[in-house]
XYZ file of C-alpha atoms in Angstrom:
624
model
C 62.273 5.606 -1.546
C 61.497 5.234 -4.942
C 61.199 1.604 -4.654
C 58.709 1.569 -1.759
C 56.355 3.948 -3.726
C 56.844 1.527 -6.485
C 55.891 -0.990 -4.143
C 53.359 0.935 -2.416
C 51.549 1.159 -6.194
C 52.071 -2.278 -7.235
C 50.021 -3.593 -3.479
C 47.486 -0.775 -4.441
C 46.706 -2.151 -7.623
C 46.490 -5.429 -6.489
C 43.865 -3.983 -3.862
C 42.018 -2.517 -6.407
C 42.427 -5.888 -8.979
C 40.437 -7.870 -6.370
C 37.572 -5.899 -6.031
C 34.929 -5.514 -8.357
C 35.390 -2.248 -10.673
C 31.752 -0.704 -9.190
C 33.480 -0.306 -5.627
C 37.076 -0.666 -6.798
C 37.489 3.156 -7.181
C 36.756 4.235 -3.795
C 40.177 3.098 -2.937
C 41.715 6.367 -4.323
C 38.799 7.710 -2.098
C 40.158 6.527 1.371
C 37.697 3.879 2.159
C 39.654 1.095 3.523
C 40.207 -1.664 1.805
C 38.847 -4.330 5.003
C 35.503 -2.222 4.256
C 35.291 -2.609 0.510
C 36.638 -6.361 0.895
C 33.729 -6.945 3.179
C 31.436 -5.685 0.904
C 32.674 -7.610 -1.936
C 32.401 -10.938 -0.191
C 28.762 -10.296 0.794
C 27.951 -9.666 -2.826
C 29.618 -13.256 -4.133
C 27.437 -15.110 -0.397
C 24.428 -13.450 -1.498
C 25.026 -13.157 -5.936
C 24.392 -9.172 -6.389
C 26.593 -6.563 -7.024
C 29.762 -4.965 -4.161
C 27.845 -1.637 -4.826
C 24.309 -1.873 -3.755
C 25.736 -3.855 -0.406
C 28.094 -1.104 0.367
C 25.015 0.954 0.753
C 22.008 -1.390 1.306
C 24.228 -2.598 4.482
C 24.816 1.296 5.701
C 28.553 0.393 5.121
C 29.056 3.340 3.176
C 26.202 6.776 2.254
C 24.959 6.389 -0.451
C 25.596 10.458 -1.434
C 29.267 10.215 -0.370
C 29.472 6.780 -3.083
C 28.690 8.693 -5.783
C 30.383 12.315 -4.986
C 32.985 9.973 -5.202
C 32.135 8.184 -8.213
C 31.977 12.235 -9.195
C 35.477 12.746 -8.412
C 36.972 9.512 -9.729
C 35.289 10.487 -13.393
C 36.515 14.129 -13.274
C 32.816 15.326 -13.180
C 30.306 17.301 -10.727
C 28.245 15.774 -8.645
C 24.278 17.496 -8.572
C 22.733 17.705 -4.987
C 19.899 19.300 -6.716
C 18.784 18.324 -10.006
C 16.897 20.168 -12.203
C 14.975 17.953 -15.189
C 14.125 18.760 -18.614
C 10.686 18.995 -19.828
C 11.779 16.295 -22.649
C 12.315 13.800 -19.685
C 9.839 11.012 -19.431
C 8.855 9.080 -16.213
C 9.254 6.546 -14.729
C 11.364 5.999 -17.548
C 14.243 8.603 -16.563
C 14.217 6.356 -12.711
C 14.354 2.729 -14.989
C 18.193 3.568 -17.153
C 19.241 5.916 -14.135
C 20.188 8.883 -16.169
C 17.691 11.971 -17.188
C 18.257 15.187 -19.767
C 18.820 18.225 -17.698
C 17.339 21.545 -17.768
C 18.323 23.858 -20.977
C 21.012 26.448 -19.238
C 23.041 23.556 -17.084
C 26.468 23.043 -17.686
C 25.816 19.256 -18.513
C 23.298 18.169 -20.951
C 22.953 15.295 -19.060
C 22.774 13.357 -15.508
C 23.230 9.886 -14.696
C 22.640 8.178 -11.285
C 23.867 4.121 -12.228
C 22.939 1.655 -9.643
C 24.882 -1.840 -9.411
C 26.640 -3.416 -12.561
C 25.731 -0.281 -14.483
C 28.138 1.686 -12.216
C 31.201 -0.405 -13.759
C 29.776 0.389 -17.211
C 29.715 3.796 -16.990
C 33.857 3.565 -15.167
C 34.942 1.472 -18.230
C 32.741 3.739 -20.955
C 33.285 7.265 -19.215
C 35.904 8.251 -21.326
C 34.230 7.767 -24.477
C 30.946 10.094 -23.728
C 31.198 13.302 -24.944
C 30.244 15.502 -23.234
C 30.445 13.735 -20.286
C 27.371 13.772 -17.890
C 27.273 15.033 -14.185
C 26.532 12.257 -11.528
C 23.618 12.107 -8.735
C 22.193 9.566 -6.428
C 19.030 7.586 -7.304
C 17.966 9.740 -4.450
C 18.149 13.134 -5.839
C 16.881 11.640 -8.894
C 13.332 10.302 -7.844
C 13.079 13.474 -5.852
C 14.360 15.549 -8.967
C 11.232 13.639 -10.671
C 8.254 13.833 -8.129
C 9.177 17.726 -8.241
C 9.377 17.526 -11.716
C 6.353 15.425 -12.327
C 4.312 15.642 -9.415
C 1.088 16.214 -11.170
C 1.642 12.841 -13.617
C 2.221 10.845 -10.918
C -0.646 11.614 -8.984
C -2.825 10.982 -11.889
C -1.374 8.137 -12.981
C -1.670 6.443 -9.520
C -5.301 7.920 -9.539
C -6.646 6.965 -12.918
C -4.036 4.663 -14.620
C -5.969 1.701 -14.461
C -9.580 3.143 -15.294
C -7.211 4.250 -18.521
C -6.421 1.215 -19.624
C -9.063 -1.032 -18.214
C -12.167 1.043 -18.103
C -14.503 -2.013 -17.364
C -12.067 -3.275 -14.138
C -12.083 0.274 -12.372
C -14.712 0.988 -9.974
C -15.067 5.185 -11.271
C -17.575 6.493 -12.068
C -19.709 4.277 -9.740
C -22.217 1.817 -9.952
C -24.339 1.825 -13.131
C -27.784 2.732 -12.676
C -29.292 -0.585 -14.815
C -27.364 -2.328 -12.084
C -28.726 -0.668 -8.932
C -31.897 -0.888 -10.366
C -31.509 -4.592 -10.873
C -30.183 -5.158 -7.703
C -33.351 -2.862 -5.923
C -35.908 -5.082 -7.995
C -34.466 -8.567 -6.528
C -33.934 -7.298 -3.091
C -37.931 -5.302 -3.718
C -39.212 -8.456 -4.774
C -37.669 -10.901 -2.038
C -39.382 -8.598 0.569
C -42.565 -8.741 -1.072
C -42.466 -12.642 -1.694
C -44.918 -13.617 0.915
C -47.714 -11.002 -0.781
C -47.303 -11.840 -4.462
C -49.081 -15.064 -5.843
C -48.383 -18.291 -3.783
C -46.553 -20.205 -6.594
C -44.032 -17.280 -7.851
C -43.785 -15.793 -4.073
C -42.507 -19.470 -3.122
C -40.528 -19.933 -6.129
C -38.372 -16.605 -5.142
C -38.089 -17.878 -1.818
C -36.802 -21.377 -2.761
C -34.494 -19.480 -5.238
C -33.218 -17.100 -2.220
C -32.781 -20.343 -0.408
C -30.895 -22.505 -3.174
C -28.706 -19.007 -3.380
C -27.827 -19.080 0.671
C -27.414 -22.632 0.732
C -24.621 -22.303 -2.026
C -22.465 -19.809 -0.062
C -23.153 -21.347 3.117
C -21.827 -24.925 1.055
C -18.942 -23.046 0.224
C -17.682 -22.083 3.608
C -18.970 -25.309 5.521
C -17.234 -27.349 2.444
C -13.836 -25.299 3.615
C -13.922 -26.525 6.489
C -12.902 -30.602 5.337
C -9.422 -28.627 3.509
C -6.378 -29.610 5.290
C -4.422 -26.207 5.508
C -1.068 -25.834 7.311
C -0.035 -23.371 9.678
C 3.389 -24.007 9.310
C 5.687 -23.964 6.005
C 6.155 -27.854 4.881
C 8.691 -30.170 6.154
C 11.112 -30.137 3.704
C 10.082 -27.149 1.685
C 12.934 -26.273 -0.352
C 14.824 -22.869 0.965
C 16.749 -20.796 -1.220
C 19.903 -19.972 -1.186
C 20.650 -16.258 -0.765
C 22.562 -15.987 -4.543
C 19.039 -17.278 -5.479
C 17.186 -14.968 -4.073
C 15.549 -12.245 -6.269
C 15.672 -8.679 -4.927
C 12.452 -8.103 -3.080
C 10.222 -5.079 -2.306
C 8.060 -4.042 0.780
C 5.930 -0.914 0.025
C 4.155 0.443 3.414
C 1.620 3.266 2.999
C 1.341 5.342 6.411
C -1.109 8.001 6.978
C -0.926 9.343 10.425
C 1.206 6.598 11.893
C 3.732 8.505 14.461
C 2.847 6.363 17.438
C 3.540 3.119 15.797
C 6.623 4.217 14.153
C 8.843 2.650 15.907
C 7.358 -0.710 16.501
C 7.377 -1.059 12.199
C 10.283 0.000 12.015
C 12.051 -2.636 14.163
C 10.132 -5.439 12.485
C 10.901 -4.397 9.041
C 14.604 -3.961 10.629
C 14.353 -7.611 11.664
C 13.335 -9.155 8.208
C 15.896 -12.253 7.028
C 16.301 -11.231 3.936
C 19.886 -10.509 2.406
C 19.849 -6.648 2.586
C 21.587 -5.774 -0.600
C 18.392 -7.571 -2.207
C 15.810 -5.411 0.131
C 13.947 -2.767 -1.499
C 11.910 -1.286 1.493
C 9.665 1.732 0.474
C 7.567 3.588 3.307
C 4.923 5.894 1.716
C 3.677 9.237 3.269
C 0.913 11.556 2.416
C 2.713 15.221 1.611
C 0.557 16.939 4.553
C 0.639 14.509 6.882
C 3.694 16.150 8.891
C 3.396 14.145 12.370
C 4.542 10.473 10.687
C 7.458 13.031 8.505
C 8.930 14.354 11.407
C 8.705 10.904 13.562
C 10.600 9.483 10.303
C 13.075 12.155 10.575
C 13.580 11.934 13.709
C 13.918 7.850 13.775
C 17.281 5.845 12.911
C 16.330 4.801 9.482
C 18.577 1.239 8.355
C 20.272 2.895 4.657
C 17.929 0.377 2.533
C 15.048 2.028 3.868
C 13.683 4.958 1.709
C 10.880 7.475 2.554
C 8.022 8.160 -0.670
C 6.258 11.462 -0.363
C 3.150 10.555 -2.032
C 2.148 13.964 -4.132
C -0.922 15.436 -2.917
C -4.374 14.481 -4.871
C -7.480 12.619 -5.001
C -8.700 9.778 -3.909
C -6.798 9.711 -0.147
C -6.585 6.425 0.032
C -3.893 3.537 0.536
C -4.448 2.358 -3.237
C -3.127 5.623 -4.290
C -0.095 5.313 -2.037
C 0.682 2.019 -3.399
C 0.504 3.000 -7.114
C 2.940 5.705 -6.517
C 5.364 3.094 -5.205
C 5.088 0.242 -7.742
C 7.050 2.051 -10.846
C 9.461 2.383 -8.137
C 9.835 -0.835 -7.269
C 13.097 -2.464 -7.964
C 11.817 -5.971 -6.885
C 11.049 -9.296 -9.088
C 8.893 -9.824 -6.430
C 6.908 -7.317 -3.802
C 5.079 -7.722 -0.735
C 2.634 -4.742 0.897
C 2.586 -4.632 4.758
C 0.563 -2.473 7.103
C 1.785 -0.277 9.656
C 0.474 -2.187 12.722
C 1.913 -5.491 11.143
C 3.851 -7.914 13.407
C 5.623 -9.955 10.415
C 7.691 -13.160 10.583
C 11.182 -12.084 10.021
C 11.145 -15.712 7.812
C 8.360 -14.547 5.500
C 10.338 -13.069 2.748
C 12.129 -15.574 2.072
C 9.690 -18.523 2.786
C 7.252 -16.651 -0.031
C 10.705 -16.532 -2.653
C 11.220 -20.269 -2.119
C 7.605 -20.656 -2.921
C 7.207 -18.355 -5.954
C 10.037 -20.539 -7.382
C 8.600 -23.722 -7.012
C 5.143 -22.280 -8.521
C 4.236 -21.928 -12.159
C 4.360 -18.528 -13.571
C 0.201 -18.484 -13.196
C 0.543 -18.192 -9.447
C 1.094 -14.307 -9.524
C 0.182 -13.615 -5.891
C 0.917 -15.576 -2.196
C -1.268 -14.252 0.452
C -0.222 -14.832 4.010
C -1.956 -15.675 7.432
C -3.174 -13.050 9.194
C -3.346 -13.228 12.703
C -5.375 -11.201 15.389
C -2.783 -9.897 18.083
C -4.910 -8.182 20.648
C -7.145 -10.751 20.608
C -7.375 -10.563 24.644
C -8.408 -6.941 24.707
C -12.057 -7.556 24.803
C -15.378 -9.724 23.661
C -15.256 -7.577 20.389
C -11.655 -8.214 19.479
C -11.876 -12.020 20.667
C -14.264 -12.526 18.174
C -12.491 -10.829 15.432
C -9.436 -13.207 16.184
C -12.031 -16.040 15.678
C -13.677 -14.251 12.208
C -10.228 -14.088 11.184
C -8.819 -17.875 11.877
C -12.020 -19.001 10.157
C -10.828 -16.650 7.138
C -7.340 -17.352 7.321
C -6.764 -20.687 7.886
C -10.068 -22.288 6.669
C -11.682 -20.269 4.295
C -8.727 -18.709 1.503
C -6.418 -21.418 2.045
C -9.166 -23.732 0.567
C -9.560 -21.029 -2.280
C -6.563 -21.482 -3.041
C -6.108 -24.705 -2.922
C -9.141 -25.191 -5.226
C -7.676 -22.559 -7.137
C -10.540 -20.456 -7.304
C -11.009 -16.817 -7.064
C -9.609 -15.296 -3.927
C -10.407 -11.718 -2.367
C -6.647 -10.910 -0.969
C -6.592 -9.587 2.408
C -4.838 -6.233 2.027
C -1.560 -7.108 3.846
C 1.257 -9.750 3.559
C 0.271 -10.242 -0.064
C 3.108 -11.160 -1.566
C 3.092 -10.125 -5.921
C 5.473 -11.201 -9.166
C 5.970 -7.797 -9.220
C 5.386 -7.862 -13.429
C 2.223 -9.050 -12.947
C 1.016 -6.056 -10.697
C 2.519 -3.707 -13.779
C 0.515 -5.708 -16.431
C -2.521 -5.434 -14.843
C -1.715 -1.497 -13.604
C -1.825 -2.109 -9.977
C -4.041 -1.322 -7.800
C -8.073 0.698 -7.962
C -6.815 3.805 -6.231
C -11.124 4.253 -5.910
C -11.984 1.426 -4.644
C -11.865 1.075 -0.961
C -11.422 -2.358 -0.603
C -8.700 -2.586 -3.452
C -7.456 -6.192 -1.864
C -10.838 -7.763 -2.747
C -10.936 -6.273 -5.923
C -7.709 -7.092 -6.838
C -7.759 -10.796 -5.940
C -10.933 -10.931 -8.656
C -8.985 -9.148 -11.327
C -6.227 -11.660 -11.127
C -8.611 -14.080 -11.571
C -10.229 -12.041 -14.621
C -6.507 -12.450 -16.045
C -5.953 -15.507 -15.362
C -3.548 -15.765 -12.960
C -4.153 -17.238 -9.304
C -3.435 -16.814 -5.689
C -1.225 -19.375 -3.440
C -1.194 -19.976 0.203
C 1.663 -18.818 2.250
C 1.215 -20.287 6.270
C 3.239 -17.702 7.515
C 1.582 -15.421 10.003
C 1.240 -11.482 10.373
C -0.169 -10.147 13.355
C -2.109 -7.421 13.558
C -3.953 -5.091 15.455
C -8.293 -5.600 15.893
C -10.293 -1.708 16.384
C -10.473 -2.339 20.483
C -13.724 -0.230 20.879
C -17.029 -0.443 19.034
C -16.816 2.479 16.889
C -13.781 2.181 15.414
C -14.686 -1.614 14.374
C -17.649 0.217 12.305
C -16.222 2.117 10.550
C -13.302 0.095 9.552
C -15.964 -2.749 8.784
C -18.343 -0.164 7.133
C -15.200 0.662 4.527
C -14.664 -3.323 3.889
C -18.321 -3.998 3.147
C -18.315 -0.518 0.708
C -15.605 -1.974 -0.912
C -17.102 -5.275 -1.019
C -19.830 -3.559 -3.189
C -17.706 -1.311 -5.342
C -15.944 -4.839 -6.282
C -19.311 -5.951 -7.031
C -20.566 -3.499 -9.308
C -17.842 -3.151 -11.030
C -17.093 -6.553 -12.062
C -21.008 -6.973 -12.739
C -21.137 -4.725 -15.357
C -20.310 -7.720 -17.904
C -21.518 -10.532 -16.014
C -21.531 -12.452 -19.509
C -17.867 -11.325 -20.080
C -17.087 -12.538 -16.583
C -18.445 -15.662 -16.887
C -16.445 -16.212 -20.056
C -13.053 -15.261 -18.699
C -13.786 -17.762 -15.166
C -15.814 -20.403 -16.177
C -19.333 -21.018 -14.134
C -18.111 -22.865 -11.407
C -15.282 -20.295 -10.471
C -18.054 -17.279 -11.228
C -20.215 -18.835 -8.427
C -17.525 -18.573 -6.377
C -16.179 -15.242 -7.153
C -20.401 -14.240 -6.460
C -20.344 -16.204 -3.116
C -17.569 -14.390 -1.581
C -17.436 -10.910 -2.873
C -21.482 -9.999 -3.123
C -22.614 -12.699 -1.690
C -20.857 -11.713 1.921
C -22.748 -8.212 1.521
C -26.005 -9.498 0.949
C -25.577 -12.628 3.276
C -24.886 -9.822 5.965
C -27.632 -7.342 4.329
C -30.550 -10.023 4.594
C -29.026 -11.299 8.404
C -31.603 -9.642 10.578
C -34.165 -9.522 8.136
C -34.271 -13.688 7.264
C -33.901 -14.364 11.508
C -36.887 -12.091 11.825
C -38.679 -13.570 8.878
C -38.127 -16.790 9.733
C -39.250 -16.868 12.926
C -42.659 -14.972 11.860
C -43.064 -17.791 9.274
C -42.371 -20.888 11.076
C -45.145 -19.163 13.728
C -47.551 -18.866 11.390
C -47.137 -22.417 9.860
C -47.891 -23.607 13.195
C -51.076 -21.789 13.403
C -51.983 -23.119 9.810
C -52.734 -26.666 9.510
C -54.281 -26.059 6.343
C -51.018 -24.838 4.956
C -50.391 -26.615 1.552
C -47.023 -28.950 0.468
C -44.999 -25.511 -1.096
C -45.411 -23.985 1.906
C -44.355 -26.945 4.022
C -41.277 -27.238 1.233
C -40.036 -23.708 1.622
C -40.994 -24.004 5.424
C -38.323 -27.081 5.430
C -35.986 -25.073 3.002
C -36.122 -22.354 5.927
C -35.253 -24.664 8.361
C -31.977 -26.094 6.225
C -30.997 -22.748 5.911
C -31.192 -21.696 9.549
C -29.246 -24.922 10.399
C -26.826 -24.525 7.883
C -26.427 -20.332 8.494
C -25.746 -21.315 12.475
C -22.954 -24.181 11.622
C -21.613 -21.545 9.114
C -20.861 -18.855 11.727
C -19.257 -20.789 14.542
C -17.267 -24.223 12.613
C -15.143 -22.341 10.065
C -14.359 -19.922 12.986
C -13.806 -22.973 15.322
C -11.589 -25.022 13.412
C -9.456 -21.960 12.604
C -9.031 -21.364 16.552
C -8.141 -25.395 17.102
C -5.428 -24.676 13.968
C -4.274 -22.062 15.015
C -4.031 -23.451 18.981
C -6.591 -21.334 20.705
C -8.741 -23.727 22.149
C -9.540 -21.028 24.840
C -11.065 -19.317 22.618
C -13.701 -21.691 21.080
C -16.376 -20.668 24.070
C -16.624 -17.324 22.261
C -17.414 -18.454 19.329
C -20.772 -19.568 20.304
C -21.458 -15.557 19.869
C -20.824 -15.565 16.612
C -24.469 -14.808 15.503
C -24.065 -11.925 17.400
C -21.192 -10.443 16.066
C -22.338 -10.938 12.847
C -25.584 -9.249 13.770
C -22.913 -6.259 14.260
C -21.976 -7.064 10.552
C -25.216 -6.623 9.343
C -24.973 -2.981 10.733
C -21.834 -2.137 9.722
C -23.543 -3.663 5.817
C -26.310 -1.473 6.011
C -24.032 1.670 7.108
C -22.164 0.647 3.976
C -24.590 1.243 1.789
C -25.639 4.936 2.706
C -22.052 5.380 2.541
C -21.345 4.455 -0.731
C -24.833 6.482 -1.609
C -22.675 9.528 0.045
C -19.089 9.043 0.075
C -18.303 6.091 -2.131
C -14.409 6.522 -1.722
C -14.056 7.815 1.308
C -11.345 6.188 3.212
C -12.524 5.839 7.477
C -9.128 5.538 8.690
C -8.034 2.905 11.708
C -6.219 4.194 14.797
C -3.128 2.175 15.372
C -1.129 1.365 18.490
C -3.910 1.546 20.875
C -3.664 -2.006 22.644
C -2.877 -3.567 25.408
C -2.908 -6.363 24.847
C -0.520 -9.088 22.380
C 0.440 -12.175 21.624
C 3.133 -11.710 19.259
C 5.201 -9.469 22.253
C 4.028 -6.247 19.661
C 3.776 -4.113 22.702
C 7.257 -4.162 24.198
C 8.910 -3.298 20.700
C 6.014 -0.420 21.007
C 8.364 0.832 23.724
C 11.582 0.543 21.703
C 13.092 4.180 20.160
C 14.829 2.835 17.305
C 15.107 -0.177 15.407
């Protein structure tokens, strides 16, 4: 008897020998060993640690692990934690371990994650007194309770802190309106102030248009890929850093399920997945769907605390100090992602110099067959997609990001302290500020498909919120146009002009330069006495016409022939209509940011019925 117990000891240290010392313990606990070997031969495939799998994979909860890492250290484990006001965040979240409140029986709690785990096994004995244990769970909840007021403000105002000049509170400067109301006065007035300064504006206005419209037409000639590279090199998964996906949701019940499944779906070694859905604290339809849905274990819910502005910014700054990704990608709810991307945007981070901080993907219109408005909104978008930023980028100029599938060095978003919780367009304004820093943006040809506003009135108002944002960016980064100029250089300051304000007032002036152009070229006719400057700017308005009508359809068009939707190319002769809707949506902007300049005009989700990318049977799905 004595010499089977023997024996049964000797096999159980041997177990417990060939497993790592962070899951080793659990032995003693009654997990079987087949479980924990598993576990530990994932971590050596993929290069992370036996501990993080055992959860990440759902092999093992993550509050059992450490009630009984409690057990195997001879301490408590805390289901509720309760933080002392000395406690400093996100600092307490960063070493895992936090001061508790005076009157608890320990002085301290730690929650390790991954290698520190066998650290604190090895070490235990020697602390004195030895601290109660917790998950990283009950931790970051002990600390939004705790510190719910920081954290709002710091997601709120951190970056007008520490870059006043780059944050888009308090508003436009008045010098700058006024500026801006004296060039757009004295462009109206052109054709009744003095023939040679009236002209002079006008060939001025026209030199302006002709520049943006160079820039898009000049696009066109890029070759851009829809498809990663043959032979692109492909990481291996012990080379792939740990990644993480932050989605903000703000009234997002119906489409639950369909996210959910696609995030499910990523390839991505799970043990380096850091996924991070973010909530609004009243909105209590997407909670209980979230409840109520089969959550993978490397999935965690974010209440964001409650505060002002309520916008998707704010979400997002809440979840970047809890990032635990090198690198980190933001997705929208309605997103349709290739499983691939994650990993195709590693490989190419690691091939890139340390400069490239950002790798915006392709976004694709899914719905595009639901009607004449959304079929020319997947045209608007191939033109922007694959045309217009990937020739950005490859000229590595400055790029406005397009709000999802932008993929971050996740140190970079911290230097520059994320995003303008204000500004309601932060992926615009973002995309100039890592410009400002002097970092750049790459091209990643992997696509995301996503949902186009199916009615009218919902592509308003989601159009009136990009061009508001458009001029927040705008103002704000013209406040030192000298300073800006100095930090990108002339050439890429054009460029940064001609996409950000030069898109608002290219849409502003739309209606007003067809109507004025048509008046003018009518009365040149009826003027033969008309003298050379006005024939000149009479020819200048002609150019520009020309050049404005190729500019709305080609970039468009070649997109569609990219992207294989030659079907679609008989739409895009109604471009100049749709971006006579544009012009609308610019001037609704513009008594909006008069009235509510950060008022976020929410988009309905899930309402299709139409999709290419197959969005609407996972619609139908429960569960992941």
């Amino acid at each position: 008897m004595a010499s089977e117990a023997e024996s049964g000891s000797a096999r159980g240290a041997a177990s417990r020998l060939s497993l790592p010392p962070e899951i080793g313990f659990l032995l003693d606990a009654g997990v079987p060993h087949a479980t924990l070997a598993q576990a530990a031969a994932l971590a050596r495939a993929c290069g992370t640690d036996a501990a993080t799998v055992l959860v990440n994979r759902g092999l093992m909860d993550e509050d059992l692990f450490y009630r009984a890492l409690a057990r195997t250290l001879g301490t408590v484990f805390l289901e509720r934690v309760s933080l002392d006001e000395t406690a400093r965040y996100p600092q307490i979240l960063e070493v895992g371990a936090a001061p508790l409140a005076t009157g608890s029986a320990q002085s301290l709690v730690v929650a390790p994650r991954g290698a520190a785990i066998a650290r604190l096994i090895a070490g235990y004995a020697r602390l004195a007194p030895p601290p109660a244990i917790t998950s990283p769970r009950r931790l970051r909840l002990a600390a939004f309770e705790r510190f719910a007021e920081t954290i709002a403000d710091e997601a709120a105002n951190d970056l007008a802190r520490h870059y006043p000049e780059w944050s888009c509170t308090p508003g436009p400067a008045w010098p700058s309106l006024c500026l801006f109301g004296l060039v757009f006065l004295l462009f109206l007035m052109a054709g009744r102030l003095p023939d040679t300064i009236g002209f002079g504006l006008i060939a001025l206005g026209q030199c302006s248009v002709l520049g943006m419209l160079a820039l898009r037409l000049a696009a066109v000639t890029v070759p851009a890929r829809t498809e990663p590279a043959a032979g692109a090199r492909r990481l291996a998964d012990r080379a792939l850093p740990t990644y993480t996906v932050l989605v903000a949701l703000y009234r997002e019940a119906v489409i639950l399920p369909r996210l959910i499944h696609t995030l499910a779906r990523l390839d991505y070694p799970e043990a380096k997945l850091d996924i991070k859905i973010l909530i609004e604290a009243d909105d209590g339809e997407t909670a209980a769907a979230l409840r109520a849905a089969v959550l993978p274990a490397r999935f965690e819910v974010v209440v964001v605390p409650p505060g002002l502005p309520r916008t998707k910014p704010r979400a997002l700054n809440v979840g970047l100090p809890l990032a635990r990704g090198e690198l980190l990608v933001v997705f929208d709810a309605e997103d349709q992602v290739d499983p691939g991307q994650l990993r195709e945007a590693a490989s190419r981070f690691a091939d890139e110099p340390p400069s490239t901080a950002c790798l915006q993907g392709r976004l694709v219109i899914d719905n595009c067959a639901e009607s004449w408005l959304t079929r020319l909104f997947a045209i608007e978008y191939a033109g922007l997609f694959d045309v217009l930023l990937p020739a950005l980028t490859a000229w590595r100029m400055p790029t406005p990001l397009g709000g999802t599938s932008t993929h971050f060095r996740t140190r970079v978003l911290r230097e520059l302290h994320g995003w303008d919780a204000w500004n309601v367009t932060e992926d615009a304004d973002l995309g100039i500020r890592l410009a400002l820093a002097g970092y750049r943006v790459g091209d990643l040809p992997s696509p995301t498909f996503e949902e186009a506003p199916k009615t009218l009135r919902a592509w308003l108002r989601q159009r009136t919120r990009w061009l508001k944002g458009f001029m927040q960016t705008s103002f704000t980064h013209g406040r030192r146009p000298l300073d800006v100029v100095r930090r990108l250089g002339l050439l890429d300051s054009l460029c940064a002009v001609a996409v950000v304000p030069g898109t608002v007032l290219s849409a502003l002036l739309y209606p007003l330069l067809t109507i004025w152009l048509g008046i003018e070229w009518t009365a040149l006719d009826a003027k033969p006495g008309a003298g050379l400057i006005a024939h000149l700017t009479g020819a200048g308005a002609l150019v520009v016409a020309s050049a404005g009508f190729v500019a709305m359809w080609l970039p468009g068009a070649v997109g569609c022939l990219r992207r294989g939707w030659p079907n679609l190319l008989i739409f895009a002769a109604l471009m100049p209509i749709y971006f006579a809707l544009v012009s609308i949506a610019a001037w609704l902007a513009v008594f909006e940011l008069a009235r509510h300049p950060h008022r976020w005009n929410k988009t309905e989700h899930g309402l299709s019925r139409t999709s290419r990318s197959g969005a609407l049977h996972l619609k139908r799905r429960r569960g992941p």
